[in-house]
Amino acid sequence: NRQMMLVGAHYLNRSCSVNPPAPSRFQIEAAIAFLHTTAKTYAETPWQQILYLYNLLETKGNYPSAALAKAYVLAELNRETEALALLQSEHLKGIPVDFTLLTRAKVLEIAKQLAESRELYEEYLTVAASPKLREFIRKRVGEDGKIG
């Protein structure tokens, strides 16, 4: 809803103007969400700006879910080696294994390492908690073995 996005942008800008030198964790997370939702297409997502915000978020504390998302952003920026290293790091303590498997599979897919990606997607299907995600991944990893 475009109107709600404008309202959110207004409040985000207003909150940042109150405390400009040191944005809070929540302001940074809101800015990340804003950049995702305002990109006209997936291809136009400002990954470099989003990475900057995740790096800034790291200065506020250790947030495993943010580290997981940062790994995906790194892959989108063709920095798959860094993404995979982050996915193996201690920063992800506490993240359910199914989320890390799914993110690793996607990073490997972006890196065109399709055989390894498919293996992780198939492993994900054995541990996934969400029936809807399992169905989505089954469709994504077709019977012919191709990811699509």
Coordinates of N, CA and C in Angstrom, one line a residue:
N1 N 0.8 -1.2 0.0 CA 0.0 0.0 0.0 C 0.9 1.2 0.0
R2 N 0.9 2.0 -1.1 CA 1.7 3.1 -1.3 C 1.5 4.2 -0.2
Q3 N 0.3 4.4 0.2 CA -0.1 5.4 1.2 C 0.6 5.1 2.5
M4 N 0.5 3.8 2.9 CA 1.1 3.4 4.2 C 2.6 3.5 4.1
M5 N 3.2 3.2 3.0 CA 4.7 3.4 2.8 C 5.1 4.8 3.0
L6 N 4.3 5.7 2.5 CA 4.6 7.2 2.7 C 4.5 7.6 4.2
V7 N 3.5 7.0 4.8 CA 3.3 7.3 6.3 C 4.5 6.8 7.0
G8 N 4.9 5.6 6.7 CA 6.1 5.0 7.4 C 7.3 5.8 7.1
A9 N 7.5 6.2 5.9 CA 8.7 7.0 5.6 C 8.7 8.3 6.4
H10 N 7.5 8.9 6.5 CA 7.4 10.2 7.3 C 7.8 10.0 8.7
Y11 N 7.3 8.9 9.4 CA 7.7 8.6 10.7 C 9.2 8.2 10.9
L12 N 9.7 7.5 9.9 CA 11.1 7.1 10.0 C 12.0 8.3 9.9
N13 N 11.7 9.2 8.9 CA 12.4 10.5 8.8 C 12.3 11.3 10.1
R14 N 11.1 11.4 10.6 CA 10.9 12.2 11.8 C 11.7 11.6 13.0
S15 N 11.7 10.3 13.2 CA 12.4 9.7 14.3 C 13.9 9.9 14.1
C16 N 14.4 9.8 12.9 CA 15.9 10.0 12.7 C 16.3 11.4 12.9
S17 N 15.4 12.4 12.6 CA 15.8 13.8 12.8 C 15.9 14.1 14.3
V18 N 15.2 13.4 15.2 CA 15.3 13.6 16.6 C 16.6 13.2 17.2
N19 N 17.2 12.1 16.6 CA 18.4 11.5 17.1 C 19.4 11.2 16.0
P20 N 19.8 12.2 15.2 CA 20.5 11.9 13.9 C 21.9 11.3 14.1
P21 N 22.7 11.6 15.1 CA 24.0 11.1 15.1 C 24.1 9.6 15.5
A22 N 23.1 9.1 16.2 CA 23.1 7.7 16.6 C 21.8 7.0 16.5
P23 N 21.4 6.5 15.3 CA 20.1 5.9 15.1 C 20.1 4.6 15.9
S24 N 18.9 4.3 16.4 CA 18.7 3.1 17.2 C 18.6 1.8 16.3
R25 N 18.7 0.7 17.0 CA 18.5 -0.6 16.2 C 17.2 -0.6 15.4
F26 N 16.2 -0.1 16.1 CA 14.9 -0.1 15.4 C 14.8 0.8 14.2
Q27 N 15.4 2.0 14.3 CA 15.5 2.9 13.2 C 16.2 2.3 12.0
I28 N 17.3 1.6 12.3 CA 18.1 0.9 11.3 C 17.3 -0.2 10.6
E29 N 16.6 -1.0 11.4 CA 15.8 -2.0 10.9 C 14.6 -1.5 10.0
A30 N 14.1 -0.4 10.5 CA 13.0 0.3 9.7 C 13.5 0.8 8.4
A31 N 14.7 1.3 8.4 CA 15.4 1.8 7.2 C 15.6 0.7 6.2
I32 N 16.0 -0.4 6.7 CA 16.3 -1.6 5.8 C 14.9 -2.0 5.2
A33 N 13.9 -2.1 6.0 CA 12.6 -2.5 5.5 C 12.1 -1.5 4.4
F34 N 12.4 -0.2 4.7 CA 11.9 0.8 3.8 C 12.6 0.7 2.4
L35 N 13.9 0.4 2.4 CA 14.7 0.2 1.2 C 14.1 -1.0 0.4
H36 N 13.8 -2.0 1.1 CA 13.3 -3.2 0.4 C 11.9 -2.9 -0.2
T37 N 11.1 -2.2 0.5 CA 9.7 -2.0 0.1 C 9.6 -0.9 -1.0
T38 N 10.5 0.0 -1.0 CA 10.4 1.1 -2.0 C 11.1 0.8 -3.3
A39 N 11.9 -0.3 -3.4 CA 12.5 -0.7 -4.7 C 11.4 -1.0 -5.7
K40 N 11.4 -0.4 -6.8 CA 10.3 -0.7 -7.8 C 10.3 -2.1 -8.3
T41 N 11.5 -2.7 -8.4 CA 11.6 -4.1 -8.8 C 12.7 -4.8 -7.9
Y42 N 12.7 -6.1 -7.9 CA 13.7 -6.8 -7.2 C 15.1 -6.4 -7.7
A43 N 15.2 -6.3 -9.0 CA 16.5 -5.9 -9.6 C 17.0 -4.5 -9.1
E44 N 16.1 -3.7 -8.8 CA 16.4 -2.3 -8.3 C 16.6 -2.2 -6.8
T45 N 16.6 -3.3 -6.1 CA 16.9 -3.2 -4.7 C 18.2 -2.7 -4.4
P46 N 18.4 -1.7 -3.6 CA 19.7 -1.0 -3.3 C 20.5 -1.9 -2.3
W47 N 21.0 -3.0 -2.8 CA 21.7 -3.9 -2.0 C 22.9 -3.3 -1.2
Q48 N 23.7 -2.4 -1.9 CA 24.8 -1.7 -1.2 C 24.4 -0.9 0.0
Q49 N 23.3 -0.2 -0.2 CA 22.8 0.6 0.9 C 22.3 -0.3 2.0
I50 N 21.6 -1.3 1.7 CA 21.1 -2.3 2.7 C 22.3 -2.9 3.5
L51 N 23.4 -3.2 2.7 CA 24.6 -3.8 3.4 C 25.1 -2.8 4.4
Y52 N 25.2 -1.5 4.0 CA 25.7 -0.4 4.8 C 24.9 -0.4 6.1
L53 N 23.6 -0.6 6.0 CA 22.7 -0.5 7.2 C 22.9 -1.8 8.1
Y54 N 23.1 -2.9 7.5 CA 23.4 -4.1 8.3 C 24.7 -4.0 9.0
N55 N 25.7 -3.4 8.3 CA 27.0 -3.1 9.0 C 26.8 -2.2 10.2
L56 N 26.0 -1.1 10.0 CA 25.7 -0.2 11.1 C 24.9 -0.9 12.2
L57 N 24.0 -1.8 11.8 CA 23.3 -2.6 12.8 C 24.2 -3.4 13.7
E58 N 25.2 -4.0 13.1 CA 26.2 -4.8 13.9 C 26.9 -4.0 15.0
T59 N 27.0 -2.6 14.8 CA 27.6 -1.8 15.9 C 26.6 -1.7 17.1
K60 N 25.4 -2.1 16.9 CA 24.4 -2.0 18.0 C 24.3 -3.2 18.9
G61 N 24.9 -4.3 18.4 CA 24.8 -5.6 19.1 C 24.8 -6.8 18.2
N62 N 24.8 -8.0 18.7 CA 24.8 -9.2 18.0 C 23.3 -9.6 17.7
Y63 N 22.9 -9.5 16.5 CA 21.5 -9.9 16.2 C 21.6 -11.0 15.1
P64 N 21.5 -12.3 15.5 CA 21.7 -13.4 14.6 C 20.8 -13.3 13.3
S65 N 19.5 -12.9 13.5 CA 18.7 -12.8 12.3 C 19.2 -11.8 11.3
A66 N 19.8 -10.7 11.8 CA 20.4 -9.7 10.9 C 21.6 -10.2 10.2
A67 N 22.4 -11.1 10.9 CA 23.6 -11.7 10.3 C 23.1 -12.6 9.2
L68 N 22.0 -13.3 9.4 CA 21.5 -14.2 8.4 C 21.1 -13.4 7.1
A69 N 20.4 -12.3 7.4 CA 19.9 -11.5 6.3 C 21.1 -10.8 5.6
K70 N 22.1 -10.4 6.3 CA 23.3 -9.8 5.8 C 24.0 -10.8 4.8
A71 N 24.0 -12.1 5.2 CA 24.7 -13.1 4.3 C 24.0 -13.1 2.9
Y72 N 22.6 -13.0 2.9 CA 21.9 -13.0 1.7 C 22.3 -11.7 0.9
V73 N 22.3 -10.6 1.5 CA 22.7 -9.3 0.9 C 24.1 -9.4 0.3
L74 N 25.0 -10.0 1.0 CA 26.4 -10.2 0.5 C 26.3 -11.0 -0.8
A75 N 25.5 -12.0 -0.8 CA 25.4 -12.9 -2.0 C 24.9 -12.1 -3.2
E76 N 23.9 -11.2 -2.9 CA 23.3 -10.4 -4.0 C 24.3 -9.4 -4.6
L77 N 25.3 -9.1 -3.8 CA 26.4 -8.2 -4.2 C 27.6 -9.0 -4.8
N78 N 27.3 -10.3 -5.1 CA 28.4 -11.1 -5.7 C 29.6 -11.3 -4.7
R79 N 29.3 -11.3 -3.5 CA 30.3 -11.6 -2.4 C 29.9 -12.9 -1.7
E80 N 29.8 -13.9 -2.5 CA 29.3 -15.2 -2.0 C 30.3 -15.8 -1.0
T81 N 31.6 -15.7 -1.2 CA 32.5 -16.2 -0.2 C 32.3 -15.7 1.1
E82 N 32.2 -14.3 1.2 CA 31.9 -13.7 2.5 C 30.6 -14.1 3.1
A83 N 29.6 -14.3 2.2 CA 28.3 -14.7 2.7 C 28.3 -16.1 3.3
L84 N 29.0 -17.0 2.6 CA 29.1 -18.4 3.1 C 30.0 -18.4 4.4
A85 N 31.0 -17.6 4.5 CA 31.8 -17.5 5.8 C 30.9 -17.0 6.9
L86 N 30.1 -16.0 6.7 CA 29.2 -15.5 7.7 C 28.2 -16.6 8.1
L87 N 27.7 -17.4 7.2 CA 26.8 -18.4 7.5 C 27.4 -19.5 8.3
Q88 N 28.7 -19.6 8.4 CA 29.4 -20.6 9.2 C 29.9 -20.1 10.5
S89 N 29.6 -18.8 10.7 CA 30.2 -18.1 11.9 C 29.3 -18.3 13.2
E90 N 29.9 -17.8 14.2 CA 29.2 -17.8 15.5 C 28.1 -16.8 15.6
H91 N 28.1 -15.9 14.7 CA 27.0 -14.8 14.7 C 25.6 -15.4 14.6
L92 N 25.5 -16.6 14.1 CA 24.2 -17.2 13.9 C 23.7 -18.1 15.0
K93 N 24.4 -18.1 16.1 CA 23.9 -18.9 17.2 C 22.5 -18.5 17.6
G94 N 21.7 -19.6 17.7 CA 20.3 -19.4 18.1 C 19.3 -19.4 16.9
I95 N 19.8 -19.3 15.7 CA 19.0 -19.3 14.5 C 18.6 -20.8 14.2
P96 N 17.3 -21.1 14.0 CA 16.9 -22.4 13.7 C 17.7 -23.0 12.4
V97 N 18.1 -24.2 12.5 CA 18.8 -24.8 11.4 C 18.1 -24.7 10.1
D98 N 16.8 -24.8 10.0 CA 16.1 -24.7 8.8 C 16.4 -23.4 8.1
F99 N 16.4 -22.3 8.9 CA 16.7 -21.0 8.3 C 18.1 -20.9 7.7
T100 N 19.0 -21.4 8.4 CA 20.4 -21.3 7.9 C 20.6 -22.2 6.7
L101 N 20.0 -23.4 6.7 CA 20.0 -24.2 5.5 C 19.4 -23.5 4.3
L102 N 18.3 -22.9 4.5 CA 17.6 -22.3 3.3 C 18.4 -21.1 2.8
T103 N 19.0 -20.3 3.7 CA 19.8 -19.2 3.3 C 21.1 -19.7 2.6
R104 N 21.8 -20.7 3.1 CA 23.0 -21.3 2.5 C 22.6 -21.8 1.1
A105 N 21.5 -22.5 1.0 CA 21.0 -23.0 -0.3 C 20.8 -21.8 -1.3
K106 N 20.2 -20.8 -0.9 CA 20.0 -19.6 -1.8 C 21.3 -18.9 -2.2
V107 N 22.2 -18.8 -1.2 CA 23.5 -18.2 -1.5 C 24.3 -19.0 -2.5
L108 N 24.3 -20.3 -2.4 CA 24.9 -21.2 -3.3 C 24.2 -21.1 -4.7
E109 N 22.9 -21.0 -4.7 CA 22.2 -20.8 -6.0 C 22.6 -19.6 -6.7
I110 N 22.7 -18.5 -5.9 CA 23.2 -17.2 -6.5 C 24.6 -17.3 -7.1
A111 N 25.4 -18.1 -6.4 CA 26.8 -18.4 -6.8 C 26.9 -19.4 -7.9
K112 N 25.8 -19.9 -8.4 CA 25.7 -20.8 -9.5 C 26.3 -22.2 -9.1
Q113 N 26.3 -22.5 -7.9 CA 26.8 -23.8 -7.4 C 25.5 -24.6 -7.2
L114 N 24.9 -25.0 -8.3 CA 23.5 -25.5 -8.2 C 23.4 -26.9 -7.6
A115 N 24.4 -27.8 -7.8 CA 24.4 -29.1 -7.2 C 24.4 -29.0 -5.7
E116 N 25.3 -28.2 -5.2 CA 25.4 -28.0 -3.7 C 24.1 -27.3 -3.2
S117 N 23.6 -26.4 -3.9 CA 22.4 -25.7 -3.5 C 21.2 -26.7 -3.5
R118 N 21.1 -27.5 -4.5 CA 20.0 -28.5 -4.5 C 20.1 -29.4 -3.3
E119 N 21.3 -29.9 -3.0 CA 21.5 -30.8 -1.8 C 21.0 -30.1 -0.5
L120 N 21.3 -28.8 -0.4 CA 20.8 -28.1 0.8 C 19.3 -27.9 0.8
Y121 N 18.8 -27.6 -0.3 CA 17.3 -27.5 -0.4 C 16.7 -28.8 0.0
E122 N 17.2 -29.9 -0.5 CA 16.7 -31.2 -0.2 C 16.8 -31.5 1.3
E123 N 18.0 -31.2 1.9 CA 18.1 -31.3 3.3 C 17.1 -30.5 4.1
Y124 N 16.9 -29.3 3.6 CA 15.9 -28.4 4.2 C 14.6 -29.0 4.3
L125 N 14.2 -29.7 3.3 CA 12.9 -30.4 3.2 C 12.7 -31.4 4.4
T126 N 13.8 -31.9 4.9 CA 13.8 -32.9 6.0 C 13.6 -32.3 7.3
V127 N 13.9 -31.0 7.5 CA 13.9 -30.3 8.8 C 12.9 -29.1 8.8
A128 N 12.4 -28.7 7.7 CA 11.6 -27.5 7.7 C 10.3 -27.6 8.6
A129 N 10.1 -26.6 9.3 CA 9.0 -26.6 10.2 C 7.7 -26.1 9.5
S130 N 7.8 -25.3 8.5 CA 6.7 -24.7 7.8 C 6.2 -25.5 6.6
P131 N 5.0 -26.0 6.7 CA 4.5 -26.8 5.5 C 4.4 -25.9 4.2
K132 N 4.1 -24.7 4.4 CA 4.1 -23.8 3.2 C 5.4 -23.6 2.5
L133 N 6.5 -23.4 3.4 CA 7.8 -23.3 2.8 C 8.3 -24.6 2.2
R134 N 7.9 -25.8 2.8 CA 8.3 -27.0 2.2 C 7.7 -27.2 0.8
E135 N 6.4 -26.8 0.7 CA 5.7 -26.9 -0.6 C 6.4 -26.0 -1.6
F136 N 6.7 -24.8 -1.2 CA 7.4 -23.8 -2.1 C 8.7 -24.4 -2.6
I137 N 9.5 -24.9 -1.6 CA 10.8 -25.5 -2.0 C 10.7 -26.7 -2.9
R138 N 9.7 -27.5 -2.6 CA 9.5 -28.7 -3.5 C 9.2 -28.3 -4.9
K139 N 8.4 -27.2 -5.1 CA 8.2 -26.7 -6.4 C 9.4 -26.1 -7.0
R140 N 10.2 -25.4 -6.2 CA 11.4 -24.8 -6.7 C 12.5 -25.8 -7.1
V141 N 12.6 -26.8 -6.4 CA 13.5 -27.9 -6.8 C 12.7 -29.0 -7.5
G142 N 12.6 -28.9 -8.8 CA 11.7 -29.8 -9.5 C 12.2 -31.2 -9.6
E143 N 11.3 -32.1 -10.0 CA 11.6 -33.5 -10.2 C 12.8 -33.7 -11.1
D144 N 13.0 -32.8 -12.0 CA 14.1 -33.0 -13.0 C 15.5 -32.6 -12.4
G145 N 15.5 -32.2 -11.2 CA 16.7 -31.8 -10.5 C 17.2 -30.4 -10.7
K146 N 16.4 -29.7 -11.5 CA 16.8 -28.3 -11.8 C 16.1 -27.4 -10.8
I147 N 16.9 -26.3 -10.4 CA 16.3 -25.3 -9.5 C 15.7 -24.3 -10.4
G148 N 14.5 -23.9 -10.1 CA 13.8 -22.9 -11.0 C 12.7 -22.2 -10.4

